[in-house]
mmCIF file of C-alpha atoms in Angstrom:
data_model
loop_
_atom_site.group_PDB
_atom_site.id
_atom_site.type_symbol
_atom_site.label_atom_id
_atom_site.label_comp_id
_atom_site.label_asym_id
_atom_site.label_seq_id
_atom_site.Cartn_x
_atom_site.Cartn_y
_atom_site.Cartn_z
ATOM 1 C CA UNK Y 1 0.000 0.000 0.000
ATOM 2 C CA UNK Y 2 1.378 3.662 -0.464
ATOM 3 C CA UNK Y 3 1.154 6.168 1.801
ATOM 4 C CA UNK Y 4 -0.830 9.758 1.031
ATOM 5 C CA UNK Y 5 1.580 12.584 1.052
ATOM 6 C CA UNK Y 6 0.907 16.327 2.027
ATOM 7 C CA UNK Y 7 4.080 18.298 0.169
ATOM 8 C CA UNK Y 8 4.615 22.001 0.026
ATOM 9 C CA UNK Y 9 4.702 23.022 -3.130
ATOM 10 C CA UNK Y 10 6.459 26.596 -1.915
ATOM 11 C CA UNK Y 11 7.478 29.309 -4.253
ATOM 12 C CA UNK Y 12 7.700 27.985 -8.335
ATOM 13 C CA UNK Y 13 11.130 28.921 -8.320
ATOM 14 C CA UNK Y 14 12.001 25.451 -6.629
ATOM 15 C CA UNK Y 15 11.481 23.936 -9.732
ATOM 16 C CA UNK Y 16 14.857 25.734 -11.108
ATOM 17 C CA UNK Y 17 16.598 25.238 -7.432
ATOM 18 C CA UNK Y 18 18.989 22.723 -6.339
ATOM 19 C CA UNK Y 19 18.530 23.445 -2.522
ATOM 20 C CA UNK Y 20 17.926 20.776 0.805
ATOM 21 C CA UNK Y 21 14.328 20.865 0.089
ATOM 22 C CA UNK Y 22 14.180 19.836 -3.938
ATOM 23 C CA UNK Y 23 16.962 17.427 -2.947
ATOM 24 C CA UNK Y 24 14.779 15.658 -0.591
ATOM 25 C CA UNK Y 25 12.351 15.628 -2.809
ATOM 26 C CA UNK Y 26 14.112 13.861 -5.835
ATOM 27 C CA UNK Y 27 15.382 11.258 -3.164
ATOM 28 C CA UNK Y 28 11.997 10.780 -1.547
ATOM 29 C CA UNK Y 29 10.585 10.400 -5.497
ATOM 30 C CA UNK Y 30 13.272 7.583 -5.775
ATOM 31 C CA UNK Y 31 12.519 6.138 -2.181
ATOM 32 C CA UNK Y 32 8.906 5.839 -2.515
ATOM 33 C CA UNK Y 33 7.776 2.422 -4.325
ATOM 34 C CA UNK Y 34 6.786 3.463 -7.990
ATOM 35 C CA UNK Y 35 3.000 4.185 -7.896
ATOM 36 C CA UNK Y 36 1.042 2.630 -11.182
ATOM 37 C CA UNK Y 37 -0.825 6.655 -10.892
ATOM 38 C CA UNK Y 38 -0.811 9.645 -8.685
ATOM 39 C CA UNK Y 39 -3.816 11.124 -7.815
ATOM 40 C CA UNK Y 40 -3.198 15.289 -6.920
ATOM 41 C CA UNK Y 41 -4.842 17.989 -4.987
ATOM 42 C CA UNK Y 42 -3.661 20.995 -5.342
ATOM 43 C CA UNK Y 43 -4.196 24.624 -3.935
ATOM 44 C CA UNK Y 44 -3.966 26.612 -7.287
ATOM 45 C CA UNK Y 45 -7.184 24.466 -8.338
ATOM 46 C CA UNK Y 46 -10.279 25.790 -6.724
ATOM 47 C CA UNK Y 47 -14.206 25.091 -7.695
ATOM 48 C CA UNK Y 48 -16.892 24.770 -5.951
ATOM 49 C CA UNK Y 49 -17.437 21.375 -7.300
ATOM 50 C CA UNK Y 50 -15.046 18.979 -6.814
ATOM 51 C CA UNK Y 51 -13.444 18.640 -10.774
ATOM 52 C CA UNK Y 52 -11.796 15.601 -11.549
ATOM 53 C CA UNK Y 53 -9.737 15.350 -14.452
ATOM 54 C CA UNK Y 54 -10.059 13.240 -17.580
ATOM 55 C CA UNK Y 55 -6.767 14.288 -19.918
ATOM 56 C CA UNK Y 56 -5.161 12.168 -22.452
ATOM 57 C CA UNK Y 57 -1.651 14.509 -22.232
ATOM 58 C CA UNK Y 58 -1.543 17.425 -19.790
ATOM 59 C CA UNK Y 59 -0.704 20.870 -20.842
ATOM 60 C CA UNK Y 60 1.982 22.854 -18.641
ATOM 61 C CA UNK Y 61 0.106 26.319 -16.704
ATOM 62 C CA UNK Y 62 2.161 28.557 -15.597
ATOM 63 C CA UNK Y 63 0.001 30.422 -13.122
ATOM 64 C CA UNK Y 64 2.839 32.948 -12.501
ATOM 65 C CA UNK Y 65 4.321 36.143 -13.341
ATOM 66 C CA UNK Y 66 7.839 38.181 -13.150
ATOM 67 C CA UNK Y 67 9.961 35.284 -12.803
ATOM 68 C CA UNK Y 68 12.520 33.534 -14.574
ATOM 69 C CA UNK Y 69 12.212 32.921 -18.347
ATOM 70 C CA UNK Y 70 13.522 29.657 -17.592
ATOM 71 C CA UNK Y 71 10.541 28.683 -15.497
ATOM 72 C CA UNK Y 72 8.096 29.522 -18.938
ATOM 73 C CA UNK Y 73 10.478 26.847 -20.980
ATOM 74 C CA UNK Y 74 9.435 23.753 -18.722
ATOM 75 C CA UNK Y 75 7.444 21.190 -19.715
ATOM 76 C CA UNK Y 76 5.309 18.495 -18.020
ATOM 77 C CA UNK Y 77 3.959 16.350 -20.369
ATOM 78 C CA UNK Y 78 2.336 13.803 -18.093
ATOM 79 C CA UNK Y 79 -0.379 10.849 -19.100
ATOM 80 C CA UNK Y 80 -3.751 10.449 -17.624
ATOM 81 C CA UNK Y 81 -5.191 8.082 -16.589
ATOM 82 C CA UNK Y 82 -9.063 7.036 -17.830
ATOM 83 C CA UNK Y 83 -8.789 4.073 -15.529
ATOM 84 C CA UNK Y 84 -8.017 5.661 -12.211
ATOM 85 C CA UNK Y 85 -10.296 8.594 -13.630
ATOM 86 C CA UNK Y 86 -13.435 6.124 -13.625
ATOM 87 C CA UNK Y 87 -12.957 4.325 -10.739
ATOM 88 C CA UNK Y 88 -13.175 7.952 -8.981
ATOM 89 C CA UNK Y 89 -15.921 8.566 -10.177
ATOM 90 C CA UNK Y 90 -17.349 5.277 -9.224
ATOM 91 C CA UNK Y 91 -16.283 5.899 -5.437
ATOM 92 C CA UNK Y 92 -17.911 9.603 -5.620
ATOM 93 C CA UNK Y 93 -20.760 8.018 -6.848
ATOM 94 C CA UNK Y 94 -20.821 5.311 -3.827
ATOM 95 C CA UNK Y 95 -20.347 8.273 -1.398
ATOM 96 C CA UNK Y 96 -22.551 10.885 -2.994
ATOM 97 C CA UNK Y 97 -19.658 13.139 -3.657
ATOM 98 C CA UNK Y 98 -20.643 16.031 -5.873
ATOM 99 C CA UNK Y 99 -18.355 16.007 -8.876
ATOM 100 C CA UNK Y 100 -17.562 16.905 -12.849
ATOM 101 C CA UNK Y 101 -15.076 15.828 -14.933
ATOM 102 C CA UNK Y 102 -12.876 18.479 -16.637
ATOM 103 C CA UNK Y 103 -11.526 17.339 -19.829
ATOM 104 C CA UNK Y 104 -9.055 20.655 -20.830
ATOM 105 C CA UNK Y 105 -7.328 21.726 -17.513
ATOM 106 C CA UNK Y 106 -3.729 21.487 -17.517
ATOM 107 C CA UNK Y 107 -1.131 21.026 -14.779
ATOM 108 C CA UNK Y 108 -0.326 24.083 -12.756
ATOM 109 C CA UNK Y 109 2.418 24.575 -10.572
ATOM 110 C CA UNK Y 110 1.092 23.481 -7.717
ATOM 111 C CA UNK Y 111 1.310 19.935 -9.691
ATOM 112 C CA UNK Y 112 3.967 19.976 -11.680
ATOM 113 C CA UNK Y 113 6.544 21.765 -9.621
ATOM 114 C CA UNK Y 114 5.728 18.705 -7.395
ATOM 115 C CA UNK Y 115 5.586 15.764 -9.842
ATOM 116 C CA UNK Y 116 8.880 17.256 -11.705
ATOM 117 C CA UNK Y 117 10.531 17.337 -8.963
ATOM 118 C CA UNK Y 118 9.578 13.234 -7.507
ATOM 119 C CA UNK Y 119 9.076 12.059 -10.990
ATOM 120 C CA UNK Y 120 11.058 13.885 -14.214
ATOM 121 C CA UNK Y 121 10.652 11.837 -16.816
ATOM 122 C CA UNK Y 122 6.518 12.342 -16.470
ATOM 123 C CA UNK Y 123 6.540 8.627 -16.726
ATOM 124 C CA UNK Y 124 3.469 8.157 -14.287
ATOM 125 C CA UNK Y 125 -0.079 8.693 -15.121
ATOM 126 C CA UNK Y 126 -1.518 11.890 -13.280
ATOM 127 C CA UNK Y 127 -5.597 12.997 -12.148
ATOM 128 C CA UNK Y 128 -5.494 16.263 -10.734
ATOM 129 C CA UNK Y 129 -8.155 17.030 -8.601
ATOM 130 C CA UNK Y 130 -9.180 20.839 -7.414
ATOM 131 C CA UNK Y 131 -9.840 21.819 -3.981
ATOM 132 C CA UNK Y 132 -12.781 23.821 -2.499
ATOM 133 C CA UNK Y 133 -11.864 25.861 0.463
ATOM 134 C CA UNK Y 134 -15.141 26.841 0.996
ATOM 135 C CA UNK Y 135 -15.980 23.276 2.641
ATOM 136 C CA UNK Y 136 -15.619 22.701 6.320
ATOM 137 C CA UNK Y 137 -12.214 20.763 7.141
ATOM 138 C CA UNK Y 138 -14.215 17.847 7.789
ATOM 139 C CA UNK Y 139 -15.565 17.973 4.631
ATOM 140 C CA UNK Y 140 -12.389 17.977 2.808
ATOM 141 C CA UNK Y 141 -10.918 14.839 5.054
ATOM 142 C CA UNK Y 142 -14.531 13.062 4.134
ATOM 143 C CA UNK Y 143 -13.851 13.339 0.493
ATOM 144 C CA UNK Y 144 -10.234 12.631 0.914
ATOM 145 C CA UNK Y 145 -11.297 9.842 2.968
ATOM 146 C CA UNK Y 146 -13.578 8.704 -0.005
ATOM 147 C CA UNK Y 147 -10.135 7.537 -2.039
ATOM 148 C CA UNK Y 148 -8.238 5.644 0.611
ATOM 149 C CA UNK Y 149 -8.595 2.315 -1.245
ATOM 150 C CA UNK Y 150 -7.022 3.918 -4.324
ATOM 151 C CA UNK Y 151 -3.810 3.406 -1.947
ATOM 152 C CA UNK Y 152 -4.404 -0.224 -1.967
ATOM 153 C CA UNK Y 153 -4.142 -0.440 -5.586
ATOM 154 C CA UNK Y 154 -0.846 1.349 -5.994
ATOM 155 C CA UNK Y 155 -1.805 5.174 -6.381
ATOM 156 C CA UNK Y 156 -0.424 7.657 -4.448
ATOM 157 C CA UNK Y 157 -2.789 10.465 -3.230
ATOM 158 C CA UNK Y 158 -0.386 13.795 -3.183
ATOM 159 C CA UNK Y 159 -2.215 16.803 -1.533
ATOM 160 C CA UNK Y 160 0.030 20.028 -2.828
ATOM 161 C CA UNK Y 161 0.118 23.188 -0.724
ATOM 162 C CA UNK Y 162 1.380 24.613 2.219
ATOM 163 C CA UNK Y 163 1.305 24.765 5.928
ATOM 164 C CA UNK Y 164 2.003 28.126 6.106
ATOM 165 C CA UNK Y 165 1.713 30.484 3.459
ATOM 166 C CA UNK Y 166 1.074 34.074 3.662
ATOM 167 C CA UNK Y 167 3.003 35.720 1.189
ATOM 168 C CA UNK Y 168 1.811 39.682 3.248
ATOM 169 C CA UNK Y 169 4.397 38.357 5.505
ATOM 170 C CA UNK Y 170 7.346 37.122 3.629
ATOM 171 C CA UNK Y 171 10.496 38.429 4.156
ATOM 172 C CA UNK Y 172 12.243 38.578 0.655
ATOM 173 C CA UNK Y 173 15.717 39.114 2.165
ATOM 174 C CA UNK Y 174 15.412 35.396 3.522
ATOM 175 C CA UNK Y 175 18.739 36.077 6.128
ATOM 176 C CA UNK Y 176 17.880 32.262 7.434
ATOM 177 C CA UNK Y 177 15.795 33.162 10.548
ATOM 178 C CA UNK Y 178 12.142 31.509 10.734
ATOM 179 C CA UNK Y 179 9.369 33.306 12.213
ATOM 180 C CA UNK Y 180 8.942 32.422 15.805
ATOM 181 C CA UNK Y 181 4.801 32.478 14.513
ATOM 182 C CA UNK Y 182 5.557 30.042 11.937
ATOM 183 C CA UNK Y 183 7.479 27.716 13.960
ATOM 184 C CA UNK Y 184 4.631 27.355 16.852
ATOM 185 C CA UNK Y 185 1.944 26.799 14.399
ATOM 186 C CA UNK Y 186 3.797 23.939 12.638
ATOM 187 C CA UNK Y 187 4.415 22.837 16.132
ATOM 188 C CA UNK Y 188 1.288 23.051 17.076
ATOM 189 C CA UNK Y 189 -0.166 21.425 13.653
ATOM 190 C CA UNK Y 190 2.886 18.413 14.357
ATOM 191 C CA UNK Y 191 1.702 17.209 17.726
ATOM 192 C CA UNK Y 192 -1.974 16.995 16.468
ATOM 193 C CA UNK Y 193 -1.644 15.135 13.223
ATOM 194 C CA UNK Y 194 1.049 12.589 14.873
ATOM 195 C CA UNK Y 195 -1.618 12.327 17.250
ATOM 196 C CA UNK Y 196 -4.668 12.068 15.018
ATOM 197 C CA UNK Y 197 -6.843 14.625 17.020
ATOM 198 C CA UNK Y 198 -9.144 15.726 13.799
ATOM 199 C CA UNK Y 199 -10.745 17.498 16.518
ATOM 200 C CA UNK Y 200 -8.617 20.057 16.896
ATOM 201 C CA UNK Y 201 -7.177 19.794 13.505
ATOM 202 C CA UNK Y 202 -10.806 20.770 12.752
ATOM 203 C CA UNK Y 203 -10.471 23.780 14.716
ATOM 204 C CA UNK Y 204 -7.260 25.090 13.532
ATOM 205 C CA UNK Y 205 -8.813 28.214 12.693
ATOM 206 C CA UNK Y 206 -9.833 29.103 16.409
ATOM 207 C CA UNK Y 207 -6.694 26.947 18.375
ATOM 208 C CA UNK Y 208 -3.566 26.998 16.740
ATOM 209 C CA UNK Y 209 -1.214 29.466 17.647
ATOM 210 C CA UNK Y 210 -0.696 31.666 14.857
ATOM 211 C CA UNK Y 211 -3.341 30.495 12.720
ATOM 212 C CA UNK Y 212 -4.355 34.138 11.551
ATOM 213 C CA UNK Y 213 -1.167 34.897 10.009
ATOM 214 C CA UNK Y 214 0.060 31.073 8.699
ATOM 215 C CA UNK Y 215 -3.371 30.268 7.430
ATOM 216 C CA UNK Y 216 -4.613 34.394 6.208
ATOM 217 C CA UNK Y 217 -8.615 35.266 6.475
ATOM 218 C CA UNK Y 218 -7.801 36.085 3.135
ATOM 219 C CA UNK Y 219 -7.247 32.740 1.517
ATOM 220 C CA UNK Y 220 -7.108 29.106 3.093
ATOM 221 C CA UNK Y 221 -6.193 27.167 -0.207
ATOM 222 C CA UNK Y 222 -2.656 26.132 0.391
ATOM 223 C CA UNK Y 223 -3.889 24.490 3.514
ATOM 224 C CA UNK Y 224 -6.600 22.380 3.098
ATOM 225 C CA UNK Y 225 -5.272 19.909 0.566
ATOM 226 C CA UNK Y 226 -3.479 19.127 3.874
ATOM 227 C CA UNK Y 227 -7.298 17.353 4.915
ATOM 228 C CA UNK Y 228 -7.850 15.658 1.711
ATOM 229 C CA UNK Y 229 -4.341 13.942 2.178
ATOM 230 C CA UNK Y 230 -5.155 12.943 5.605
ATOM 231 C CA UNK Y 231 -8.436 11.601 4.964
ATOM 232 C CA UNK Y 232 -7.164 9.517 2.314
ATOM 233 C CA UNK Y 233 -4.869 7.554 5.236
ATOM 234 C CA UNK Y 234 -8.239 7.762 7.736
ATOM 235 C CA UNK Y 235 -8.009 3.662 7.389
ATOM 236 C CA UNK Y 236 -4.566 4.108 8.969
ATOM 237 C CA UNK Y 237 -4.504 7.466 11.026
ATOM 238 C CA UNK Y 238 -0.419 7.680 10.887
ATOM 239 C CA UNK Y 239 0.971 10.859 10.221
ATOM 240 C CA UNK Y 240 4.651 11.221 9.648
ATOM 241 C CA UNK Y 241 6.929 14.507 9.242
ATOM 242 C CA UNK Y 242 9.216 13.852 6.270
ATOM 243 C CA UNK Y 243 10.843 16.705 5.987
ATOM 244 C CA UNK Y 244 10.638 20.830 7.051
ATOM 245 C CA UNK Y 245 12.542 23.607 6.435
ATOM 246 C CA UNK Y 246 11.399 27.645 5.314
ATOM 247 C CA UNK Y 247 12.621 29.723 2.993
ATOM 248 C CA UNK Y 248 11.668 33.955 3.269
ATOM 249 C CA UNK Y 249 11.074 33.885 7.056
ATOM 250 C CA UNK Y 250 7.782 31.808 7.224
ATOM 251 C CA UNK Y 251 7.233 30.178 3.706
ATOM 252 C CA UNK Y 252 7.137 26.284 5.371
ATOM 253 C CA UNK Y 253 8.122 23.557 2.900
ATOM 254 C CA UNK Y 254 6.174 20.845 5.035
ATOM 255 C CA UNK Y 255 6.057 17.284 3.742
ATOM 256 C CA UNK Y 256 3.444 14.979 5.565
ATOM 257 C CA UNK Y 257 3.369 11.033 5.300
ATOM 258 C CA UNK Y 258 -0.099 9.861 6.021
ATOM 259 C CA UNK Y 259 -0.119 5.840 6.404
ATOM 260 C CA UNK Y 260 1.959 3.381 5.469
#
């Protein structure tokens, strides 16, 4: 069985870095048994229904501006997968999930800078899934939750993000100090998810330290695919921290193993 995985996707310049974090994640890519599909949440894809891909050959998005040219040059040409696409759909179906299928979307870089980075040779099938961050954290989990026995059958479930991400309160200079804000809220968030207390975790909002400023008023949607990850390991309730480091202060680059 493979695990879910919560990964910060950070800033889209990682996908031109050779730092600690994208060197963790090309070793964890190689670590991790070779999944037959990956099935991705991520933050830069938000609808109020949940959309569930059905691409032959994914486009590249790059949801970005005034960065390198180099970034605009890189391709993801990943495969879908109609199998793993329709057996979705089957489980949504069992669970009364609300769903479409989108047929045109592309990979942004919530996905690709991701997938590049585990996988580059695009050599595993992909369905990218939005989020909606208007649901309730429970909500998210539930549908998450919906897809744990696509881990059975050799998909990973990737939930792309961040734990903390408020880009009002980066500091651009990035001198190598973290935030002591930033630190206590992944602290906080750490002790609850190796403890499984969706109780709390359901609460962030009102009882984490420093929820205001890692998780803004102003936009939630790096955090919750962290829910939709977990509830697709709620037949295991394991959480592992993988890896964490911060770049600009605060920005966390969080990876999560949920299950085994």
């Amino acid at each position: 069985m493979l695990p879910a995985l919560f990964i910060a996707h950070g800033a889209p310049l990682l996908a031109i870095e050779d730092n600690e974090y994208t060197q963790f994640l090309s070793q964890l890519g190689k670590q991790l048994p070779k999944p037959k599909a990956i099935v991705l949440f991520s933050a830069h894809w938000e609808s109020n229904v949940q959309q569930v891909s059905s691409i032959d050959e994914y486009s590249t998005i790059y949801d970005f501006g005034a960065f390198s040219e180099e970034l605009f040059r890189i391709q993801y040409p990943a495969k879908g997968s109609a199998e793993v696409t329709k057996e979705i759909q089957k489980l949504f179906k069992q669970h009364d999930v609300s769903f479409a299928i989108d047929g045109s979307r592309g990979l942004d870089h919530g996905a690709w800078v991701v997938l590049r980075l585990l996988y580059p040779n695009a050599d595993i099938p992909v369905v990218s899934m939005s989020i909606n961050r208007h649901l309730s954290p429970e909500e998210q989990y539930q549908v998450g939750k919906t897809l744990a026995c696509l881990r059975e059958k050799d998909v990973l479930v990737i939930g792309s993000g961040g734990t903390v991400h408020n880009l009002r309160a980066l500091n651009w200079s990035d001198n190598g100090e973290v935030d002591d804000w930033a630190l206590e809220f992944d602290e906080w968030l750490a002790t609850r998810l190796e403890n499984w207390d969706v109780e709390s975790l359901f609460n962030y909002s009102s009882q984490a330290p420093g929820a205001q400023l890692a998780v803004p008023p102003y936009g939630n949607e790096h955090f919750v695919p962290l829910f939709y990850a977990m509830g697709a390991a709620d037949n295991e309730k394991s959480a592992n921290l993988l890896h964490r480091s911060y770049r600009y202060g605060n920005l966390s680059h969080s990876v999560w193993q949920f299950g085994s």
